[in-house]
């Protein structure tokens, strides 16, 4: 009985991400003994753990959208560019005398259109997701540059600043991301939506023959991913009260994909874990914080993340199972 429990524990896909997160946190405590310290100032909670959650909020939000896209056998490389566009549109609107709420509404509406475009290329035209979204990944940065005319647009809007830097005891960015996680969990685990997404990921053609509208499902997850990227872009831009089309959301698609695969979601589609994605996003942000805390050069962070992505992809490769069973690759 004890042996079976031990095997079940080892087989739990969330065990290793959880242990990795705990190890990173303990390493930070060794380097900085006051790492777990929290304090309340002016009704707001501050501390290193709160900083990790706040800085990781955009990554978690984008990883949520990426999780559903990957669950349908897709991938979205354009989320960083979409985030940059959202910040550029909102800041440009505010800088020209517009209302912050209207600017954010226009930005999110544009993001939804961009998601529709990705979904159209993938589900209707049948273009490979990595190619379809690579188009917007490249062109999106150019669009953001055109909107800002190549300049860094700074704004002074208390309303807009609340999105990325405001507090309701906890940072508002954290509350938005956790609310999105709860809504997605409710929609996909308490309704048939999650099962439909998994069926499309396992076999889109069989799902279609069974009466599942796979094209609509794929279209929906790309729109959702673009909206998540847009809100994350608003957080990033709002936190610094500026829109930087060149650097806003740069490489965040890599962080989101890494968070998803670390959390146990299969790149082959068909199964996904929202709890795993949450753990993955926390690991990514804690890893970044650890690198900075330990005084390691920031360039090493990108190399390390790339190595981890390759390792996870190799572990998930089907050839591993064929070799184990003695079948030639």
PDB file of C-alpha atoms in Angstrom:
ATOM      1  CA  UNK A   1       0.000   0.000   0.000  1.00  0.00           C
ATOM      2  CA  UNK A   2       2.821   2.319   0.972  1.00  0.00           C
ATOM      3  CA  UNK A   3       4.723   1.359  -2.200  1.00  0.00           C
ATOM      4  CA  UNK A   4       1.676   2.106  -4.348  1.00  0.00           C
ATOM      5  CA  UNK A   5       1.258   5.495  -2.671  1.00  0.00           C
ATOM      6  CA  UNK A   6       4.910   6.244  -3.301  1.00  0.00           C
ATOM      7  CA  UNK A   7       4.561   5.343  -6.982  1.00  0.00           C
ATOM      8  CA  UNK A   8       1.435   7.466  -7.292  1.00  0.00           C
ATOM      9  CA  UNK A   9       3.310  10.364  -5.751  1.00  0.00           C
ATOM     10  CA  UNK A  10       6.231   9.932  -8.159  1.00  0.00           C
ATOM     11  CA  UNK A  11       3.840   9.654 -11.104  1.00  0.00           C
ATOM     12  CA  UNK A  12       2.159  12.931 -10.178  1.00  0.00           C
ATOM     13  CA  UNK A  13       3.186  15.351 -12.926  1.00  0.00           C
ATOM     14  CA  UNK A  14       2.919  18.315 -10.559  1.00  0.00           C
ATOM     15  CA  UNK A  15       5.412  16.861  -8.049  1.00  0.00           C
ATOM     16  CA  UNK A  16       8.615  17.892  -9.823  1.00  0.00           C
ATOM     17  CA  UNK A  17       7.451  21.424 -10.713  1.00  0.00           C
ATOM     18  CA  UNK A  18       6.377  21.875  -7.087  1.00  0.00           C
ATOM     19  CA  UNK A  19       9.738  20.623  -5.785  1.00  0.00           C
ATOM     20  CA  UNK A  20      11.568  22.895  -8.235  1.00  0.00           C
ATOM     21  CA  UNK A  21       9.573  25.891  -7.003  1.00  0.00           C
ATOM     22  CA  UNK A  22      10.280  25.045  -3.359  1.00  0.00           C
ATOM     23  CA  UNK A  23      14.000  24.605  -4.122  1.00  0.00           C
ATOM     24  CA  UNK A  24      14.161  28.002  -5.824  1.00  0.00           C
ATOM     25  CA  UNK A  25      12.398  29.681  -2.905  1.00  0.00           C
ATOM     26  CA  UNK A  26      14.753  28.032  -0.379  1.00  0.00           C
ATOM     27  CA  UNK A  27      17.750  29.130  -2.454  1.00  0.00           C
ATOM     28  CA  UNK A  28      16.488  32.701  -2.267  1.00  0.00           C
ATOM     29  CA  UNK A  29      16.145  32.394   1.514  1.00  0.00           C
ATOM     30  CA  UNK A  30      19.782  31.275   1.730  1.00  0.00           C
ATOM     31  CA  UNK A  31      20.938  34.227  -0.380  1.00  0.00           C
ATOM     32  CA  UNK A  32      18.532  36.712   1.253  1.00  0.00           C
ATOM     33  CA  UNK A  33      17.410  35.643   4.773  1.00  0.00           C
ATOM     34  CA  UNK A  34      14.560  38.192   4.765  1.00  0.00           C
ATOM     35  CA  UNK A  35      13.137  36.788   1.516  1.00  0.00           C
ATOM     36  CA  UNK A  36       9.882  35.584   3.118  1.00  0.00           C
ATOM     37  CA  UNK A  37       9.331  38.825   5.049  1.00  0.00           C
ATOM     38  CA  UNK A  38       6.065  40.649   4.386  1.00  0.00           C
ATOM     39  CA  UNK A  39       4.973  44.101   5.517  1.00  0.00           C
ATOM     40  CA  UNK A  40       1.817  46.177   5.241  1.00  0.00           C
ATOM     41  CA  UNK A  41       2.241  49.803   4.268  1.00  0.00           C
ATOM     42  CA  UNK A  42      -0.667  52.180   3.549  1.00  0.00           C
ATOM     43  CA  UNK A  43      -3.038  49.216   3.338  1.00  0.00           C
ATOM     44  CA  UNK A  44      -0.927  47.380   0.748  1.00  0.00           C
ATOM     45  CA  UNK A  45       1.091  44.182   1.164  1.00  0.00           C
ATOM     46  CA  UNK A  46       4.753  44.312   0.147  1.00  0.00           C
ATOM     47  CA  UNK A  47       7.582  41.776   0.080  1.00  0.00           C
ATOM     48  CA  UNK A  48       9.676  39.615  -2.241  1.00  0.00           C
ATOM     49  CA  UNK A  49       6.929  36.987  -2.574  1.00  0.00           C
ATOM     50  CA  UNK A  50       4.425  39.685  -3.543  1.00  0.00           C
ATOM     51  CA  UNK A  51       6.904  41.020  -6.106  1.00  0.00           C
ATOM     52  CA  UNK A  52       7.216  37.549  -7.661  1.00  0.00           C
ATOM     53  CA  UNK A  53       3.451  37.249  -7.919  1.00  0.00           C
ATOM     54  CA  UNK A  54       3.038  40.752  -9.355  1.00  0.00           C
ATOM     55  CA  UNK A  55       5.843  40.451 -11.906  1.00  0.00           C
ATOM     56  CA  UNK A  56       4.646  36.973 -12.862  1.00  0.00           C
ATOM     57  CA  UNK A  57       1.021  38.051 -13.358  1.00  0.00           C
ATOM     58  CA  UNK A  58       1.411  38.927 -17.095  1.00  0.00           C
ATOM     59  CA  UNK A  59       3.231  35.634 -17.728  1.00  0.00           C
ATOM     60  CA  UNK A  60       0.507  33.667 -15.930  1.00  0.00           C
ATOM     61  CA  UNK A  61      -2.209  35.412 -17.935  1.00  0.00           C
ATOM     62  CA  UNK A  62      -0.533  34.723 -21.275  1.00  0.00           C
ATOM     63  CA  UNK A  63       0.294  31.153 -20.213  1.00  0.00           C
ATOM     64  CA  UNK A  64      -3.409  30.567 -19.517  1.00  0.00           C
ATOM     65  CA  UNK A  65      -4.305  31.420 -23.104  1.00  0.00           C
ATOM     66  CA  UNK A  66      -1.307  29.458 -24.376  1.00  0.00           C
ATOM     67  CA  UNK A  67      -2.423  26.390 -22.384  1.00  0.00           C
ATOM     68  CA  UNK A  68      -5.741  26.184 -24.212  1.00  0.00           C
ATOM     69  CA  UNK A  69      -4.085  26.829 -27.582  1.00  0.00           C
ATOM     70  CA  UNK A  70      -1.512  24.080 -27.005  1.00  0.00           C
ATOM     71  CA  UNK A  71      -4.279  21.754 -25.810  1.00  0.00           C
ATOM     72  CA  UNK A  72      -5.757  21.972 -29.328  1.00  0.00           C
ATOM     73  CA  UNK A  73      -2.370  21.036 -30.893  1.00  0.00           C
ATOM     74  CA  UNK A  74      -1.611  24.682 -31.634  1.00  0.00           C
ATOM     75  CA  UNK A  75       0.868  27.308 -30.518  1.00  0.00           C
ATOM     76  CA  UNK A  76       0.755  31.092 -30.546  1.00  0.00           C
ATOM     77  CA  UNK A  77       4.053  32.918 -31.073  1.00  0.00           C
ATOM     78  CA  UNK A  78       2.371  36.297 -31.541  1.00  0.00           C
ATOM     79  CA  UNK A  79       1.340  36.944 -27.923  1.00  0.00           C
ATOM     80  CA  UNK A  80       4.343  39.200 -27.196  1.00  0.00           C
ATOM     81  CA  UNK A  81       3.621  41.367 -30.231  1.00  0.00           C
ATOM     82  CA  UNK A  82      -0.081  41.515 -29.327  1.00  0.00           C
ATOM     83  CA  UNK A  83       0.857  42.670 -25.817  1.00  0.00           C
ATOM     84  CA  UNK A  84       3.016  45.430 -27.311  1.00  0.00           C
ATOM     85  CA  UNK A  85       0.157  46.531 -29.570  1.00  0.00           C
ATOM     86  CA  UNK A  86      -2.272  46.727 -26.637  1.00  0.00           C
ATOM     87  CA  UNK A  87       0.062  48.991 -24.674  1.00  0.00           C
ATOM     88  CA  UNK A  88       0.829  51.124 -27.742  1.00  0.00           C
ATOM     89  CA  UNK A  89      -2.839  51.679 -28.600  1.00  0.00           C
ATOM     90  CA  UNK A  90      -3.842  52.574 -25.046  1.00  0.00           C
ATOM     91  CA  UNK A  91      -0.930  54.918 -24.330  1.00  0.00           C
ATOM     92  CA  UNK A  92      -1.290  56.657 -27.694  1.00  0.00           C
ATOM     93  CA  UNK A  93      -4.998  57.174 -27.037  1.00  0.00           C
ATOM     94  CA  UNK A  94      -4.352  58.566 -23.545  1.00  0.00           C
ATOM     95  CA  UNK A  95      -1.472  60.754 -24.751  1.00  0.00           C
ATOM     96  CA  UNK A  96      -3.771  62.410 -27.304  1.00  0.00           C
ATOM     97  CA  UNK A  97      -6.283  63.344 -24.591  1.00  0.00           C
ATOM     98  CA  UNK A  98      -8.452  60.220 -24.676  1.00  0.00           C
ATOM     99  CA  UNK A  99     -10.100  58.424 -21.777  1.00  0.00           C
ATOM    100  CA  UNK A 100      -8.097  55.544 -20.252  1.00  0.00           C
ATOM    101  CA  UNK A 101     -11.072  53.164 -20.127  1.00  0.00           C
ATOM    102  CA  UNK A 102     -11.924  53.866 -23.772  1.00  0.00           C
ATOM    103  CA  UNK A 103      -8.289  53.347 -24.751  1.00  0.00           C
ATOM    104  CA  UNK A 104      -8.150  49.984 -22.987  1.00  0.00           C
ATOM    105  CA  UNK A 105     -11.443  48.962 -24.603  1.00  0.00           C
ATOM    106  CA  UNK A 106     -10.144  49.828 -28.077  1.00  0.00           C
ATOM    107  CA  UNK A 107      -6.915  47.928 -27.389  1.00  0.00           C
ATOM    108  CA  UNK A 108      -8.710  44.771 -26.250  1.00  0.00           C
ATOM    109  CA  UNK A 109     -11.111  44.938 -29.201  1.00  0.00           C
ATOM    110  CA  UNK A 110      -8.117  45.125 -31.541  1.00  0.00           C
ATOM    111  CA  UNK A 111      -6.513  42.176 -29.746  1.00  0.00           C
ATOM    112  CA  UNK A 112      -9.694  40.147 -30.269  1.00  0.00           C
ATOM    113  CA  UNK A 113      -9.518  40.950 -33.997  1.00  0.00           C
ATOM    114  CA  UNK A 114      -5.896  39.784 -34.070  1.00  0.00           C
ATOM    115  CA  UNK A 115      -6.962  36.557 -32.360  1.00  0.00           C
ATOM    116  CA  UNK A 116      -9.665  36.116 -34.993  1.00  0.00           C
ATOM    117  CA  UNK A 117      -6.996  36.543 -37.659  1.00  0.00           C
ATOM    118  CA  UNK A 118      -4.795  33.827 -36.107  1.00  0.00           C
ATOM    119  CA  UNK A 119      -7.794  31.529 -35.715  1.00  0.00           C
ATOM    120  CA  UNK A 120      -8.800  32.133 -39.345  1.00  0.00           C
ATOM    121  CA  UNK A 121      -5.338  31.208 -40.632  1.00  0.00           C
ATOM    122  CA  UNK A 122      -5.191  28.038 -38.509  1.00  0.00           C
ATOM    123  CA  UNK A 123      -8.747  26.704 -38.548  1.00  0.00           C
ATOM    124  CA  UNK A 124     -10.033  27.870 -41.943  1.00  0.00           C
ATOM    125  CA  UNK A 125      -6.962  28.039 -44.170  1.00  0.00           C
ATOM    126  CA  UNK A 126      -5.252  25.129 -42.411  1.00  0.00           C
ATOM    127  CA  UNK A 127      -1.879  26.886 -42.031  1.00  0.00           C
ATOM    128  CA  UNK A 128       0.439  25.361 -39.433  1.00  0.00           C
ATOM    129  CA  UNK A 129      -0.018  27.301 -36.162  1.00  0.00           C
ATOM    130  CA  UNK A 130       3.685  28.046 -35.756  1.00  0.00           C
ATOM    131  CA  UNK A 131       3.783  29.634 -39.237  1.00  0.00           C
ATOM    132  CA  UNK A 132       0.425  31.401 -38.945  1.00  0.00           C
ATOM    133  CA  UNK A 133       1.298  33.097 -35.659  1.00  0.00           C
ATOM    134  CA  UNK A 134       4.895  33.786 -36.741  1.00  0.00           C
ATOM    135  CA  UNK A 135       3.433  36.180 -39.308  1.00  0.00           C
ATOM    136  CA  UNK A 136       1.748  38.254 -36.604  1.00  0.00           C
ATOM    137  CA  UNK A 137       4.751  37.892 -34.296  1.00  0.00           C
ATOM    138  CA  UNK A 138       6.867  39.660 -36.914  1.00  0.00           C
ATOM    139  CA  UNK A 139       4.304  42.090 -38.285  1.00  0.00           C
ATOM    140  CA  UNK A 140       2.832  42.920 -34.852  1.00  0.00           C
ATOM    141  CA  UNK A 141       6.012  44.622 -33.658  1.00  0.00           C
ATOM    142  CA  UNK A 142       5.933  46.717 -36.815  1.00  0.00           C
ATOM    143  CA  UNK A 143       2.300  47.641 -36.198  1.00  0.00           C
ATOM    144  CA  UNK A 144       3.143  48.702 -32.631  1.00  0.00           C
ATOM    145  CA  UNK A 145       6.049  50.780 -33.963  1.00  0.00           C
ATOM    146  CA  UNK A 146       3.737  52.452 -36.484  1.00  0.00           C
ATOM    147  CA  UNK A 147       1.205  53.291 -33.768  1.00  0.00           C
ATOM    148  CA  UNK A 148       3.845  54.889 -31.527  1.00  0.00           C
ATOM    149  CA  UNK A 149       5.794  56.302 -34.518  1.00  0.00           C
ATOM    150  CA  UNK A 150       8.885  54.598 -33.160  1.00  0.00           C
ATOM    151  CA  UNK A 151       8.808  56.601 -29.935  1.00  0.00           C
ATOM    152  CA  UNK A 152       8.364  55.585 -26.289  1.00  0.00           C
ATOM    153  CA  UNK A 153       4.975  57.064 -25.362  1.00  0.00           C
ATOM    154  CA  UNK A 154       4.755  58.100 -21.704  1.00  0.00           C
ATOM    155  CA  UNK A 155       1.434  58.865 -20.018  1.00  0.00           C
ATOM    156  CA  UNK A 156       0.251  60.228 -16.684  1.00  0.00           C
ATOM    157  CA  UNK A 157      -3.083  58.575 -15.977  1.00  0.00           C
ATOM    158  CA  UNK A 158      -3.908  57.461 -12.398  1.00  0.00           C
ATOM    159  CA  UNK A 159      -6.711  55.260 -13.748  1.00  0.00           C
ATOM    160  CA  UNK A 160      -4.460  53.445 -16.191  1.00  0.00           C
ATOM    161  CA  UNK A 161      -1.661  53.073 -13.642  1.00  0.00           C
ATOM    162  CA  UNK A 162      -3.978  51.096 -11.349  1.00  0.00           C
ATOM    163  CA  UNK A 163      -3.998  48.139 -13.792  1.00  0.00           C
ATOM    164  CA  UNK A 164      -0.313  47.317 -13.408  1.00  0.00           C
ATOM    165  CA  UNK A 165       0.797  49.193 -10.294  1.00  0.00           C
ATOM    166  CA  UNK A 166      -2.378  49.583  -8.197  1.00  0.00           C
ATOM    167  CA  UNK A 167      -3.155  47.758  -4.942  1.00  0.00           C
ATOM    168  CA  UNK A 168      -6.259  46.346  -3.294  1.00  0.00           C
ATOM    169  CA  UNK A 169      -4.179  44.974  -0.397  1.00  0.00           C
ATOM    170  CA  UNK A 170      -2.581  42.753  -3.058  1.00  0.00           C
ATOM    171  CA  UNK A 171      -1.459  44.148  -6.422  1.00  0.00           C
ATOM    172  CA  UNK A 172      -4.412  44.471  -8.795  1.00  0.00           C
ATOM    173  CA  UNK A 173      -2.421  42.644 -11.490  1.00  0.00           C
ATOM    174  CA  UNK A 174      -2.332  39.546  -9.278  1.00  0.00           C
ATOM    175  CA  UNK A 175      -6.062  39.739  -8.616  1.00  0.00           C
ATOM    176  CA  UNK A 176      -6.825  40.041 -12.348  1.00  0.00           C
ATOM    177  CA  UNK A 177      -4.664  37.016 -13.205  1.00  0.00           C
ATOM    178  CA  UNK A 178      -6.080  34.857 -10.409  1.00  0.00           C
ATOM    179  CA  UNK A 179      -9.626  35.840 -11.396  1.00  0.00           C
ATOM    180  CA  UNK A 180      -8.874  34.835 -14.992  1.00  0.00           C
ATOM    181  CA  UNK A 181      -7.435  31.512 -13.775  1.00  0.00           C
ATOM    182  CA  UNK A 182     -10.558  30.854 -11.705  1.00  0.00           C
ATOM    183  CA  UNK A 183     -12.904  31.684 -14.579  1.00  0.00           C
ATOM    184  CA  UNK A 184     -11.000  29.476 -17.028  1.00  0.00           C
ATOM    185  CA  UNK A 185     -10.969  26.609 -14.517  1.00  0.00           C
ATOM    186  CA  UNK A 186     -14.695  27.024 -13.968  1.00  0.00           C
ATOM    187  CA  UNK A 187     -15.468  27.172 -17.689  1.00  0.00           C
ATOM    188  CA  UNK A 188     -13.285  24.218 -18.694  1.00  0.00           C
ATOM    189  CA  UNK A 189     -13.638  21.885 -15.710  1.00  0.00           C
ATOM    190  CA  UNK A 190     -17.287  22.447 -14.783  1.00  0.00           C
ATOM    191  CA  UNK A 191     -18.685  22.458 -18.321  1.00  0.00           C
ATOM    192  CA  UNK A 192     -18.170  20.381 -21.456  1.00  0.00           C
ATOM    193  CA  UNK A 193     -15.820  22.998 -22.922  1.00  0.00           C
ATOM    194  CA  UNK A 194     -12.703  21.415 -21.433  1.00  0.00           C
ATOM    195  CA  UNK A 195     -13.642  17.996 -22.813  1.00  0.00           C
ATOM    196  CA  UNK A 196     -14.283  19.478 -26.265  1.00  0.00           C
ATOM    197  CA  UNK A 197     -10.882  21.226 -26.239  1.00  0.00           C
ATOM    198  CA  UNK A 198      -9.154  17.979 -25.285  1.00  0.00           C
ATOM    199  CA  UNK A 199     -11.029  16.004 -27.956  1.00  0.00           C
ATOM    200  CA  UNK A 200      -9.982  18.503 -30.637  1.00  0.00           C
ATOM    201  CA  UNK A 201      -6.398  18.221 -29.431  1.00  0.00           C
ATOM    202  CA  UNK A 202      -6.433  14.412 -29.485  1.00  0.00           C
ATOM    203  CA  UNK A 203      -7.906  14.107 -32.982  1.00  0.00           C
ATOM    204  CA  UNK A 204      -9.477  17.123 -34.755  1.00  0.00           C
ATOM    205  CA  UNK A 205     -10.859  15.050 -37.640  1.00  0.00           C
ATOM    206  CA  UNK A 206     -12.458  12.449 -35.369  1.00  0.00           C
ATOM    207  CA  UNK A 207     -13.944  15.248 -33.268  1.00  0.00           C
ATOM    208  CA  UNK A 208     -15.427  16.835 -36.375  1.00  0.00           C
ATOM    209  CA  UNK A 209     -16.944  13.529 -37.479  1.00  0.00           C
ATOM    210  CA  UNK A 210     -18.389  13.113 -33.972  1.00  0.00           C
ATOM    211  CA  UNK A 211     -20.194  16.413 -34.310  1.00  0.00           C
ATOM    212  CA  UNK A 212     -17.764  18.648 -32.431  1.00  0.00           C
ATOM    213  CA  UNK A 213     -17.303  22.024 -34.076  1.00  0.00           C
ATOM    214  CA  UNK A 214     -13.522  21.809 -33.958  1.00  0.00           C
ATOM    215  CA  UNK A 215     -13.067  24.874 -36.159  1.00  0.00           C
ATOM    216  CA  UNK A 216     -15.087  27.018 -33.731  1.00  0.00           C
ATOM    217  CA  UNK A 217     -13.196  25.605 -30.746  1.00  0.00           C
ATOM    218  CA  UNK A 218      -9.820  26.416 -32.337  1.00  0.00           C
ATOM    219  CA  UNK A 219     -11.007  29.870 -33.333  1.00  0.00           C
ATOM    220  CA  UNK A 220     -12.210  30.532 -29.772  1.00  0.00           C
ATOM    221  CA  UNK A 221      -8.952  29.557 -28.045  1.00  0.00           C
ATOM    222  CA  UNK A 222      -6.901  31.837 -30.330  1.00  0.00           C
ATOM    223  CA  UNK A 223      -9.202  34.772 -29.594  1.00  0.00           C
ATOM    224  CA  UNK A 224      -8.957  34.027 -25.873  1.00  0.00           C
ATOM    225  CA  UNK A 225      -5.157  33.834 -26.077  1.00  0.00           C
ATOM    226  CA  UNK A 226      -5.038  37.204 -27.831  1.00  0.00           C
ATOM    227  CA  UNK A 227      -7.300  38.787 -25.196  1.00  0.00           C
ATOM    228  CA  UNK A 228      -5.074  37.396 -22.418  1.00  0.00           C
ATOM    229  CA  UNK A 229      -2.038  38.821 -24.217  1.00  0.00           C
ATOM    230  CA  UNK A 230      -3.804  42.183 -24.548  1.00  0.00           C
ATOM    231  CA  UNK A 231      -4.590  42.390 -20.826  1.00  0.00           C
ATOM    232  CA  UNK A 232      -1.012  41.342 -20.018  1.00  0.00           C
ATOM    233  CA  UNK A 233       0.215  44.082 -22.334  1.00  0.00           C
ATOM    234  CA  UNK A 234      -1.901  46.616 -20.441  1.00  0.00           C
ATOM    235  CA  UNK A 235      -0.331  45.415 -17.160  1.00  0.00           C
ATOM    236  CA  UNK A 236       3.204  45.735 -18.532  1.00  0.00           C
ATOM    237  CA  UNK A 237       2.586  49.163 -20.035  1.00  0.00           C
ATOM    238  CA  UNK A 238       0.617  50.450 -17.054  1.00  0.00           C
ATOM    239  CA  UNK A 239       3.321  49.396 -14.596  1.00  0.00           C
ATOM    240  CA  UNK A 240       5.788  51.862 -16.179  1.00  0.00           C
ATOM    241  CA  UNK A 241       3.167  54.324 -17.519  1.00  0.00           C
ATOM    242  CA  UNK A 242       4.683  54.026 -20.970  1.00  0.00           C
ATOM    243  CA  UNK A 243       4.472  52.108 -24.228  1.00  0.00           C
ATOM    244  CA  UNK A 244       7.736  50.729 -25.602  1.00  0.00           C
ATOM    245  CA  UNK A 245       6.924  48.942 -28.853  1.00  0.00           C
ATOM    246  CA  UNK A 246      10.413  47.435 -29.098  1.00  0.00           C
ATOM    247  CA  UNK A 247      10.699  45.865 -25.656  1.00  0.00           C
ATOM    248  CA  UNK A 248       7.198  45.444 -24.189  1.00  0.00           C
ATOM    249  CA  UNK A 249       6.389  41.738 -24.006  1.00  0.00           C
ATOM    250  CA  UNK A 250       9.682  40.793 -25.671  1.00  0.00           C
ATOM    251  CA  UNK A 251      10.251  36.985 -25.378  1.00  0.00           C
ATOM    252  CA  UNK A 252       7.215  36.618 -23.112  1.00  0.00           C
ATOM    253  CA  UNK A 253       5.914  33.988 -25.543  1.00  0.00           C
ATOM    254  CA  UNK A 254       8.966  31.899 -24.588  1.00  0.00           C
ATOM    255  CA  UNK A 255       8.151  32.286 -20.883  1.00  0.00           C
ATOM    256  CA  UNK A 256       4.509  31.358 -21.483  1.00  0.00           C
ATOM    257  CA  UNK A 257       5.350  28.230 -23.511  1.00  0.00           C
ATOM    258  CA  UNK A 258       7.924  27.196 -20.919  1.00  0.00           C
ATOM    259  CA  UNK A 259       5.409  27.675 -18.101  1.00  0.00           C
ATOM    260  CA  UNK A 260       2.875  25.524 -19.935  1.00  0.00           C
ATOM    261  CA  UNK A 261       5.235  22.617 -20.684  1.00  0.00           C
ATOM    262  CA  UNK A 262       6.799  22.661 -17.215  1.00  0.00           C
ATOM    263  CA  UNK A 263       3.266  22.387 -15.849  1.00  0.00           C
ATOM    264  CA  UNK A 264       2.718  19.088 -17.666  1.00  0.00           C
ATOM    265  CA  UNK A 265       0.609  20.177 -20.635  1.00  0.00           C
ATOM    266  CA  UNK A 266       1.443  18.027 -23.645  1.00  0.00           C
ATOM    267  CA  UNK A 267       2.817  19.841 -26.686  1.00  0.00           C
ATOM    268  CA  UNK A 268       1.104  17.119 -28.729  1.00  0.00           C
ATOM    269  CA  UNK A 269      -2.255  18.453 -27.535  1.00  0.00           C
ATOM    270  CA  UNK A 270      -5.187  16.719 -25.925  1.00  0.00           C
ATOM    271  CA  UNK A 271      -4.423  17.158 -22.234  1.00  0.00           C
ATOM    272  CA  UNK A 272      -3.613  20.168 -20.149  1.00  0.00           C
ATOM    273  CA  UNK A 273      -3.227  21.277 -16.538  1.00  0.00           C
ATOM    274  CA  UNK A 274      -4.193  24.747 -15.343  1.00  0.00           C
ATOM    275  CA  UNK A 275      -2.653  24.091 -11.912  1.00  0.00           C
ATOM    276  CA  UNK A 276       0.535  23.033 -13.665  1.00  0.00           C
ATOM    277  CA  UNK A 277       0.511  26.249 -15.698  1.00  0.00           C
ATOM    278  CA  UNK A 278       0.220  28.265 -12.478  1.00  0.00           C
ATOM    279  CA  UNK A 279       3.203  26.387 -11.029  1.00  0.00           C
ATOM    280  CA  UNK A 280       5.140  26.838 -14.264  1.00  0.00           C
ATOM    281  CA  UNK A 281       4.549  30.601 -14.302  1.00  0.00           C
ATOM    282  CA  UNK A 282       5.653  30.873 -10.670  1.00  0.00           C
ATOM    283  CA  UNK A 283       8.803  28.858 -11.430  1.00  0.00           C
ATOM    284  CA  UNK A 284       9.686  31.094 -14.372  1.00  0.00           C
ATOM    285  CA  UNK A 285       9.287  34.298 -12.383  1.00  0.00           C
ATOM    286  CA  UNK A 286      11.044  32.879  -9.308  1.00  0.00           C
ATOM    287  CA  UNK A 287      13.890  31.717 -11.541  1.00  0.00           C
ATOM    288  CA  UNK A 288      14.246  35.221 -12.965  1.00  0.00           C
ATOM    289  CA  UNK A 289      14.185  36.711  -9.472  1.00  0.00           C
ATOM    290  CA  UNK A 290      16.781  34.182  -8.295  1.00  0.00           C
ATOM    291  CA  UNK A 291      19.141  35.077 -11.122  1.00  0.00           C
ATOM    292  CA  UNK A 292      18.911  38.756 -10.259  1.00  0.00           C
ATOM    293  CA  UNK A 293      19.162  38.124  -6.501  1.00  0.00           C
ATOM    294  CA  UNK A 294      22.265  35.966  -6.917  1.00  0.00           C
ATOM    295  CA  UNK A 295      23.902  38.611  -9.098  1.00  0.00           C
ATOM    296  CA  UNK A 296      24.150  36.408 -12.200  1.00  0.00           C
ATOM    297  CA  UNK A 297      24.293  38.123 -15.592  1.00  0.00           C
ATOM    298  CA  UNK A 298      20.748  38.465 -17.023  1.00  0.00           C
ATOM    299  CA  UNK A 299      21.839  36.966 -20.370  1.00  0.00           C
ATOM    300  CA  UNK A 300      22.281  33.588 -18.682  1.00  0.00           C
ATOM    301  CA  UNK A 301      18.568  33.582 -17.810  1.00  0.00           C
ATOM    302  CA  UNK A 302      17.552  33.355 -21.472  1.00  0.00           C
ATOM    303  CA  UNK A 303      20.079  30.593 -22.185  1.00  0.00           C
ATOM    304  CA  UNK A 304      18.906  28.581 -19.183  1.00  0.00           C
ATOM    305  CA  UNK A 305      15.250  28.907 -20.158  1.00  0.00           C
ATOM    306  CA  UNK A 306      16.041  27.746 -23.691  1.00  0.00           C
ATOM    307  CA  UNK A 307      17.880  24.687 -22.341  1.00  0.00           C
ATOM    308  CA  UNK A 308      14.920  23.803 -20.104  1.00  0.00           C
ATOM    309  CA  UNK A 309      12.480  24.085 -23.039  1.00  0.00           C
ATOM    310  CA  UNK A 310      14.638  21.742 -25.134  1.00  0.00           C
ATOM    311  CA  UNK A 311      14.933  19.250 -22.269  1.00  0.00           C
ATOM    312  CA  UNK A 312      11.185  19.163 -21.696  1.00  0.00           C
ATOM    313  CA  UNK A 313      10.470  18.744 -25.410  1.00  0.00           C
ATOM    314  CA  UNK A 314      12.942  15.858 -25.620  1.00  0.00           C
ATOM    315  CA  UNK A 315      11.379  14.150 -22.601  1.00  0.00           C
ATOM    316  CA  UNK A 316       7.923  14.447 -24.193  1.00  0.00           C
ATOM    317  CA  UNK A 317       9.082  13.179 -27.590  1.00  0.00           C
ATOM    318  CA  UNK A 318       7.229   9.973 -28.621  1.00  0.00           C
ATOM    319  CA  UNK A 319      10.530   8.397 -29.751  1.00  0.00           C
ATOM    320  CA  UNK A 320      11.359   7.883 -26.079  1.00  0.00           C
ATOM    321  CA  UNK A 321       8.495   5.437 -25.688  1.00  0.00           C
ATOM    322  CA  UNK A 322       9.311   3.598 -28.893  1.00  0.00           C
ATOM    323  CA  UNK A 323      12.894   3.017 -27.745  1.00  0.00           C
ATOM    324  CA  UNK A 324      11.675   1.852 -24.336  1.00  0.00           C
ATOM    325  CA  UNK A 325       9.408  -0.724 -25.932  1.00  0.00           C
ATOM    326  CA  UNK A 326      12.163  -1.984 -28.209  1.00  0.00           C
ATOM    327  CA  UNK A 327      10.570  -0.603 -31.360  1.00  0.00           C
ATOM    328  CA  UNK A 328      13.024   1.000 -33.803  1.00  0.00           C
ATOM    329  CA  UNK A 329      12.583   4.784 -34.102  1.00  0.00           C
TER     330      UNK A 329
END
